mmCIF file of C-alpha atoms in Angstrom:
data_model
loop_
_atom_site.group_PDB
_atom_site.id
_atom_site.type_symbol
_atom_site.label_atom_id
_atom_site.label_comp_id
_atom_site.label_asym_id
_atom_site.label_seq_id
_atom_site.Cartn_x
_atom_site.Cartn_y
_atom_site.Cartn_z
ATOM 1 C CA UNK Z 114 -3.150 -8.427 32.295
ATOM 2 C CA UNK Z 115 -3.417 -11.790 32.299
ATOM 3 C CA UNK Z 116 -3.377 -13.124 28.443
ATOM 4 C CA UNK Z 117 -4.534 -16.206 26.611
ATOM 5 C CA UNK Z 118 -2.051 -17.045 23.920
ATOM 6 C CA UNK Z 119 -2.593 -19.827 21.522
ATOM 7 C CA UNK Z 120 0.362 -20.642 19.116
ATOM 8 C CA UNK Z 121 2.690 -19.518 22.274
ATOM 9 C CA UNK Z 122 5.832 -22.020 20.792
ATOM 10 C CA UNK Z 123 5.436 -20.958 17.563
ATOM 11 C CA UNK Z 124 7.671 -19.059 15.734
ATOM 12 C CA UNK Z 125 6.007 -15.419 16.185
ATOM 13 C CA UNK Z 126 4.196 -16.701 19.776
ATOM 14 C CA UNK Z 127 7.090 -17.298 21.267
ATOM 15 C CA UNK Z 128 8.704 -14.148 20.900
ATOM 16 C CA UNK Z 129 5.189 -12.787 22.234
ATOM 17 C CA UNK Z 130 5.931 -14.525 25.423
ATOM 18 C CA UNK Z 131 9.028 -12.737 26.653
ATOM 19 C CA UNK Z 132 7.765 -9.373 24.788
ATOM 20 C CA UNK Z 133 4.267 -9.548 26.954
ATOM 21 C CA UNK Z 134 6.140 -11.313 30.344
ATOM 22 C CA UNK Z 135 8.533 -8.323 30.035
ATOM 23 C CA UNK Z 136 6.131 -5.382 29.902
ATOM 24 C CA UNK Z 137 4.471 -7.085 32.858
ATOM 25 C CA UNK Z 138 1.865 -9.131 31.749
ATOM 26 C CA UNK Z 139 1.095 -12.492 33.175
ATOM 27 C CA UNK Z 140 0.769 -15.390 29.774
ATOM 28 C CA UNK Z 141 -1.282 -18.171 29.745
ATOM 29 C CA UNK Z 142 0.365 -20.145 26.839
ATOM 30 C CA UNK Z 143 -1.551 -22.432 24.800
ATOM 31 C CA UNK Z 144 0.638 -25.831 24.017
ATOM 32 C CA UNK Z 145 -0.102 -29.481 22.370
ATOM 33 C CA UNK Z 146 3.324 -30.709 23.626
ATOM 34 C CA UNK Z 147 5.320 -31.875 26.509
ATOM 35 C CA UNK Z 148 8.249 -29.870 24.963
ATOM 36 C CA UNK Z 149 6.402 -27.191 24.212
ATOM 37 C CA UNK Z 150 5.011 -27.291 28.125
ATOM 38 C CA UNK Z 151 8.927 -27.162 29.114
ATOM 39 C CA UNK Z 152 9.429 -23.926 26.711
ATOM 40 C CA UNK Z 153 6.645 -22.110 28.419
ATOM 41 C CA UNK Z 154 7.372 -22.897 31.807
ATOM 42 C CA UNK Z 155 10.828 -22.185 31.343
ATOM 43 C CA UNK Z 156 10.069 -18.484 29.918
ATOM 44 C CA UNK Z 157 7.533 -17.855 32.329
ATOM 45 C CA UNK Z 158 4.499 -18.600 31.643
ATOM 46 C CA UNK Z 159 1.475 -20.452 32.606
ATOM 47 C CA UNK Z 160 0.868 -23.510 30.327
ATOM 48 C CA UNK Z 161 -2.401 -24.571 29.272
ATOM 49 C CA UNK Z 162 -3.126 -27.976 26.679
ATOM 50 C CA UNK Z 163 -4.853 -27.436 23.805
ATOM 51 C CA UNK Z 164 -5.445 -27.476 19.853
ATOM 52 C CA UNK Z 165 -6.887 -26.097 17.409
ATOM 53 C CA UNK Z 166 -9.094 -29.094 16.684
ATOM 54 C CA UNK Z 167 -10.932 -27.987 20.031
ATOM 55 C CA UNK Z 168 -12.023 -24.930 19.892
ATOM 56 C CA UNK Z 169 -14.488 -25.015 23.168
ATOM 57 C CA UNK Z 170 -11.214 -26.072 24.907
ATOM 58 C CA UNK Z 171 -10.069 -23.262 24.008
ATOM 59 C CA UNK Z 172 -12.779 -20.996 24.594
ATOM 60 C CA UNK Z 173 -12.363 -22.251 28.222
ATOM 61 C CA UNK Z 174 -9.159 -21.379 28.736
ATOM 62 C CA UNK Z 175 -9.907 -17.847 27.045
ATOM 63 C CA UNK Z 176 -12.972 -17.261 29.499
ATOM 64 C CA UNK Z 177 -10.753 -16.797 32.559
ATOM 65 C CA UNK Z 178 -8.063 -14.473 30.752
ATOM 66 C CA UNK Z 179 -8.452 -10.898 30.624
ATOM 67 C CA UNK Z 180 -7.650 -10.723 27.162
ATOM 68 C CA UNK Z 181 -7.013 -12.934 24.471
ATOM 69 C CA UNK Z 182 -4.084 -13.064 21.677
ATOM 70 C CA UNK Z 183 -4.551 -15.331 19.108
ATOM 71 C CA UNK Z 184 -1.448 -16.693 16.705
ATOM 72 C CA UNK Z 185 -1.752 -19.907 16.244
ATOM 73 C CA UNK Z 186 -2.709 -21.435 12.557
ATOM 74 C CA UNK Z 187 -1.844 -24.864 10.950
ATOM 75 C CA UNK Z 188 0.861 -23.910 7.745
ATOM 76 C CA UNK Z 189 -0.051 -27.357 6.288
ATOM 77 C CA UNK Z 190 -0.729 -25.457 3.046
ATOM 78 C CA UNK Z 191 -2.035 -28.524 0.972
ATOM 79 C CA UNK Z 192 -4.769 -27.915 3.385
ATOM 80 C CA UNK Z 193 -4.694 -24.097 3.079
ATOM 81 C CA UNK Z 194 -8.999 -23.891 2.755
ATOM 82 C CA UNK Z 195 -9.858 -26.406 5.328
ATOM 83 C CA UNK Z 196 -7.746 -24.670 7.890
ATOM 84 C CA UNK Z 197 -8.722 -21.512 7.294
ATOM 85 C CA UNK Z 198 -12.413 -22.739 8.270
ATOM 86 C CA UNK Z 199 -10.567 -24.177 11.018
ATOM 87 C CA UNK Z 200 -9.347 -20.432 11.962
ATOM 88 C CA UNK Z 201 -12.859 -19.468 11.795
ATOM 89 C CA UNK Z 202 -14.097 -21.809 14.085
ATOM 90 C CA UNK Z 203 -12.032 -21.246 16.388
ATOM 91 C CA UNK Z 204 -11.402 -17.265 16.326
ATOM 92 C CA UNK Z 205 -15.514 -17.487 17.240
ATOM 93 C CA UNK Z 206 -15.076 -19.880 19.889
ATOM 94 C CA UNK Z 207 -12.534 -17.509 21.534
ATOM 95 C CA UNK Z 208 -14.793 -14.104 20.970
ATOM 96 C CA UNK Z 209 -17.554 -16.236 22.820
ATOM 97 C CA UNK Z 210 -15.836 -16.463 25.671
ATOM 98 C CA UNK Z 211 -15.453 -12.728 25.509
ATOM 99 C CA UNK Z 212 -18.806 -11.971 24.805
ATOM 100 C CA UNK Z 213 -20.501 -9.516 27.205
ATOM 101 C CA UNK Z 214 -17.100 -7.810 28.121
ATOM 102 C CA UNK Z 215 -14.419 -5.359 26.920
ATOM 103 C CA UNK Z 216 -11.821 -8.045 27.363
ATOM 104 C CA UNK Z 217 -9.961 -7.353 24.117
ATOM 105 C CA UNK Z 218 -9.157 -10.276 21.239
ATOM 106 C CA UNK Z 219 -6.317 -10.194 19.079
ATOM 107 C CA UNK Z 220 -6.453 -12.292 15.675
ATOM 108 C CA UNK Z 221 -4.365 -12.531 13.019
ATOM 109 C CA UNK Z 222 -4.329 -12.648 9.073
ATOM 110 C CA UNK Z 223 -2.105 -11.640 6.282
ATOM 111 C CA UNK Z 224 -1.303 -8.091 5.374
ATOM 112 C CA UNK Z 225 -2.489 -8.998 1.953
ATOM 113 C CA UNK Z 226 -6.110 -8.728 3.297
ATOM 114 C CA UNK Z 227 -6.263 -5.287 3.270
ATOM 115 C CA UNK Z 228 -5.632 -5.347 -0.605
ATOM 116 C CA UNK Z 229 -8.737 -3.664 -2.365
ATOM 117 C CA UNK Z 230 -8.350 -5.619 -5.577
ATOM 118 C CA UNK Z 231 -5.373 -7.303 -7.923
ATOM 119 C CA UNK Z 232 -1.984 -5.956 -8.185
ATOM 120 C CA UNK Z 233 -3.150 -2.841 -5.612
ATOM 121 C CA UNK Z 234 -1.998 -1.735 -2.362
ATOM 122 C CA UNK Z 235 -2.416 -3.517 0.750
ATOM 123 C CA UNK Z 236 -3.681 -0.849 2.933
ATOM 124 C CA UNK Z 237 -5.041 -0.877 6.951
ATOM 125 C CA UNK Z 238 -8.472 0.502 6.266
ATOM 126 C CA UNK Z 239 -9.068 -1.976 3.852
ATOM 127 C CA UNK Z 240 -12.045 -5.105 4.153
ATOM 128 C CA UNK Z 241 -12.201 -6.419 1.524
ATOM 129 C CA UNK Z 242 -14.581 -9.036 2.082
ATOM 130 C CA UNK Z 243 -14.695 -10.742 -1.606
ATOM 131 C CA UNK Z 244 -11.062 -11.000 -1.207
ATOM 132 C CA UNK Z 245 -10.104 -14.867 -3.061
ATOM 133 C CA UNK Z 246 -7.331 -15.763 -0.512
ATOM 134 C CA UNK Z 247 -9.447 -18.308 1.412
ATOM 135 C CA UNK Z 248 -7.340 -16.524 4.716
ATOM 136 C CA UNK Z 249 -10.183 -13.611 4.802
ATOM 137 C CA UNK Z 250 -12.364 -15.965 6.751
ATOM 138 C CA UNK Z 251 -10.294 -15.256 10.169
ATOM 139 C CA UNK Z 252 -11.057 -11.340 9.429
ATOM 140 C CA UNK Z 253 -15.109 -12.515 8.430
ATOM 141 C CA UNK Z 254 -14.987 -13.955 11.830
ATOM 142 C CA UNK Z 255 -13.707 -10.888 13.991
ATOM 143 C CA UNK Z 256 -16.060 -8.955 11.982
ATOM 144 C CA UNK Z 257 -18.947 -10.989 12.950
ATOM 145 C CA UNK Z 258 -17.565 -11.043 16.538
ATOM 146 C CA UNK Z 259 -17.306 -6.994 16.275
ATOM 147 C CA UNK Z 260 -20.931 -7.057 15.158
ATOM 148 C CA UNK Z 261 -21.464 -8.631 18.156
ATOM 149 C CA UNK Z 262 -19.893 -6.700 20.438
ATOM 150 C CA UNK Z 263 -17.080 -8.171 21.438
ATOM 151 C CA UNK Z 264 -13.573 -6.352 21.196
ATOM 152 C CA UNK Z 265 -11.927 -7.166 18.054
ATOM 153 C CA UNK Z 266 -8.412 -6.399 16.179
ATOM 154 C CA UNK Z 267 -6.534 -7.511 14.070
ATOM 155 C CA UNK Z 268 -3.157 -8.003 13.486
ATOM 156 C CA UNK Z 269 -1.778 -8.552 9.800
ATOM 157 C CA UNK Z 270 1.421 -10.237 9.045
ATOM 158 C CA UNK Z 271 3.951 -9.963 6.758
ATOM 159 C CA UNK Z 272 6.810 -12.315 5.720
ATOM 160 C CA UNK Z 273 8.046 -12.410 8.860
ATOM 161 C CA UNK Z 274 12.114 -12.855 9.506
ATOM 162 C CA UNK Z 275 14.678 -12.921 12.218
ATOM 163 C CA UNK Z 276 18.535 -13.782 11.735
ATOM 164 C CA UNK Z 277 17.893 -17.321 11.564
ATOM 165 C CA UNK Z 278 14.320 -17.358 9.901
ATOM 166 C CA UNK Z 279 13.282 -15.407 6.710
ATOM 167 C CA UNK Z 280 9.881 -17.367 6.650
ATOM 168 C CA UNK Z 281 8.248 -18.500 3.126
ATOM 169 C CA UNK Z 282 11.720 -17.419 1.210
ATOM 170 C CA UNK Z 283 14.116 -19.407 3.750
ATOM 171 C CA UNK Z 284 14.047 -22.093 0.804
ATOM 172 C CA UNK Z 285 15.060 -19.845 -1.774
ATOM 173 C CA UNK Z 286 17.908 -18.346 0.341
ATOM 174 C CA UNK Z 287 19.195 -22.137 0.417
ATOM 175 C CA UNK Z 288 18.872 -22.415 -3.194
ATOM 176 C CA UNK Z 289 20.651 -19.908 -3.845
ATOM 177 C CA UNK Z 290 23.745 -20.330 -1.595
ATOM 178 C CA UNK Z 291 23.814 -23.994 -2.819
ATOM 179 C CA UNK Z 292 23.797 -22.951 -6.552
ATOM 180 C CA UNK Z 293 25.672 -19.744 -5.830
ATOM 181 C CA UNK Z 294 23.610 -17.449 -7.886
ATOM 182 C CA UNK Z 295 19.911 -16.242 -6.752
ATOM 183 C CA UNK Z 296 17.051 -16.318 -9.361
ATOM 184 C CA UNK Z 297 14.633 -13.504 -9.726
ATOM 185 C CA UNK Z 298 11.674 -12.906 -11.737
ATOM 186 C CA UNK Z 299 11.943 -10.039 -14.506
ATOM 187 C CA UNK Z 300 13.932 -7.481 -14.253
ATOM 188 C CA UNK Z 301 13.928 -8.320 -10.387
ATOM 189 C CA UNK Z 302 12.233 -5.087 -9.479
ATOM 190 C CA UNK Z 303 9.296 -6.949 -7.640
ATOM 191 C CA UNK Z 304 8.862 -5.953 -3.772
ATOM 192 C CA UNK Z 305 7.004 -7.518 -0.846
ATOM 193 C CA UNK Z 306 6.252 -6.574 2.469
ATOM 194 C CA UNK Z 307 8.019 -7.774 5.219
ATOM 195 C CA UNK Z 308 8.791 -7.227 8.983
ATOM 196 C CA UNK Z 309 11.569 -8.639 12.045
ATOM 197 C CA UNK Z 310 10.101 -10.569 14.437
ATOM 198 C CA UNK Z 311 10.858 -8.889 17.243
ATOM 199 C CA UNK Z 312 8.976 -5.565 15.962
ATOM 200 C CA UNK Z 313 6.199 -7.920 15.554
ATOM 201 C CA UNK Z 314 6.162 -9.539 18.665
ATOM 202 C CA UNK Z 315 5.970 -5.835 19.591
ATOM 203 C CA UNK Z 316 2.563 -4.837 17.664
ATOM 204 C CA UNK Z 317 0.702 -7.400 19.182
ATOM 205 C CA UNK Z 318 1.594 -6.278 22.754
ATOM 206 C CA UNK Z 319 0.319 -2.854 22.317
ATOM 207 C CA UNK Z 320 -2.253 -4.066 19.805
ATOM 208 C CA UNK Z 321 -4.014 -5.765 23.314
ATOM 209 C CA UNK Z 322 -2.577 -2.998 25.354
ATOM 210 C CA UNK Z 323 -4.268 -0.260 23.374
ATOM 211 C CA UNK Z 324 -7.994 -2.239 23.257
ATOM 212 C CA UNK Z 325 -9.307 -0.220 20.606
ATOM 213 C CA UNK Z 326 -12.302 -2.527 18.342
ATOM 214 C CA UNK Z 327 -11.779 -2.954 14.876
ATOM 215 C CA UNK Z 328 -8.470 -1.856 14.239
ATOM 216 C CA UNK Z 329 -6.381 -3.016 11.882
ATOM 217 C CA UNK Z 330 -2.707 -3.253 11.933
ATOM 218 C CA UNK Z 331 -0.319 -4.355 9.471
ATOM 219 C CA UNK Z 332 3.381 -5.464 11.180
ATOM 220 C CA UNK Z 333 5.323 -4.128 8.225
ATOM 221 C CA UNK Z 334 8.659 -2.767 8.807
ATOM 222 C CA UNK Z 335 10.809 -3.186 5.699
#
C-alpha cells in the first residue's frame, strides 16, 4: 500500500518507516525539515512537507494515499490542552480525505484511554468518553469519523522505550545514576504499562494491514 505517515522522524514514526518499507509498503513521510527530508529519503521513503498547524495540507497529501497512519503530536506539554484540539483538528482533516472509501486511518492516543474510571484498568474495549485527560479528544475524533463512515483505529501507546530511549522516565534514569540511588514512591510496588519500540512500530503495521473499523489496540508489551 502506499501510506501517509505524519510524525515519520519522530521517535515511534521512524521506526514505522523501515517496519512498513520492509513488509513492502511504499511511505509517504510527512516532514517540517530539511533534515528530516534527508532521513526519509535516505530510508526510503517518499517525503512530503507539512505540519500540524495545516491540517488541509495534510488532508491533501492523505487524499492520494491508500491509507493513512497518523503519529505525529506536539509533546510541548505546557500546552498539553491546546494541542490536543490541535490533534483533533487534524485527525478530522485526515478522515476527510478518506471519506467515501475503505482506505483505512490509523490514530493514536494513550493506553490510559481505555481506563473506565480512577485507579482501574486500562482495557481495549474501553471509551470512555468523560475521560479528564484532555488526550481523549483524538479518540472523540475517530469516533466521529467512524460515525461517519470512514475506517477508523486506533492505536494506544504506552511508555514507549528502546535501548537508548525509555521515554517520560529517561529523566529519572539520569537522576538516579547521577545520585547513585533511584527514588520510588511507597513501598515501590507501583506498575505502569510499557512497550519496545520496535514491537510498536510493529502494531501499527498490521493495525493498517488488518483494516478492521473501530478497533482498539493497546502496544503494551511489558
Amino acid at each position: 500500500m502506499r501510506i501517509f505517515l505524519t510524525g515519520a522522524t519522530g521517535f515511534i514514526g521512524s521506526a514505522l518507516v523501515l517496519e512498513l518499507i520492509k513488509a513492502d509498503h511504499q511511505v509517504v513521510g510527512v516532514t517540517r525539515s530539511d533534515a528530516g527530508a534527508e532521513a526519509l529519503a535516505a530510508a526510503g521513503a517518499e517525503v512530503y512537507r507539512g505540519t500540524l498547524e495545516d491540517p488541509e495540507g495534510l488532508r491533501d497529501g492523505a487524499a492520494k494515499a491508500e491509507a493513512v497512519i497518523h503519529t505525529a503530536f506536539d509533546h510541548d506539554f505546557s500546552r498539553f490542552v491546546e494541542n490536543c484540539e490541535k490533534d483533533k483538528r487534524v485527525i478530522a482533516a485526515l478522515g476527510a480525505a478518506l471519506a467515501g472509501s475503505d482506505r483505512p486511518l490509523v490514530i493514536t492516543s494513550g493506553v490510559g484511554m481505555g481506563s473506565p474510571g480512577h485507579g482501574q484498568l486500562a482495557i481495549e474495549d474501553v471509551f470512555n468518553a468523560s475521560h479528564p485527560n484532555p488526550r481523549i479528544a483524538s479518540e472523540m475524533a475517530g469516533n466521529a469519523l467512524l460515525d461517519a463512515g470512514v475506517n477508523v483505529s486506533v492505536v494506544r501507546l504506552p511508555q514507549v522505550h528502546n535501548p537508548v530511549k525509555q521515554g517520560l522516565i529517561s529523566p529519572l534514569i539520569g537522576i538516579a545514576r547521577e545520585k547513585g540511588v533511584s527514588a520510588y514512591v511507597g513501598e515501590g510496588r507501583n506498575r505502569f504499562s510499557a512497550g519496545h519500540l520496535s514491537d510498536a512500530a510493529r502494531l501499527y503495521r498490521l493495525a493498517v494491514e488488518k483494516r478492521q473499523p473501530g478497533a482498539r489496540y493497546h502496544a503494551v508489551g511489558e
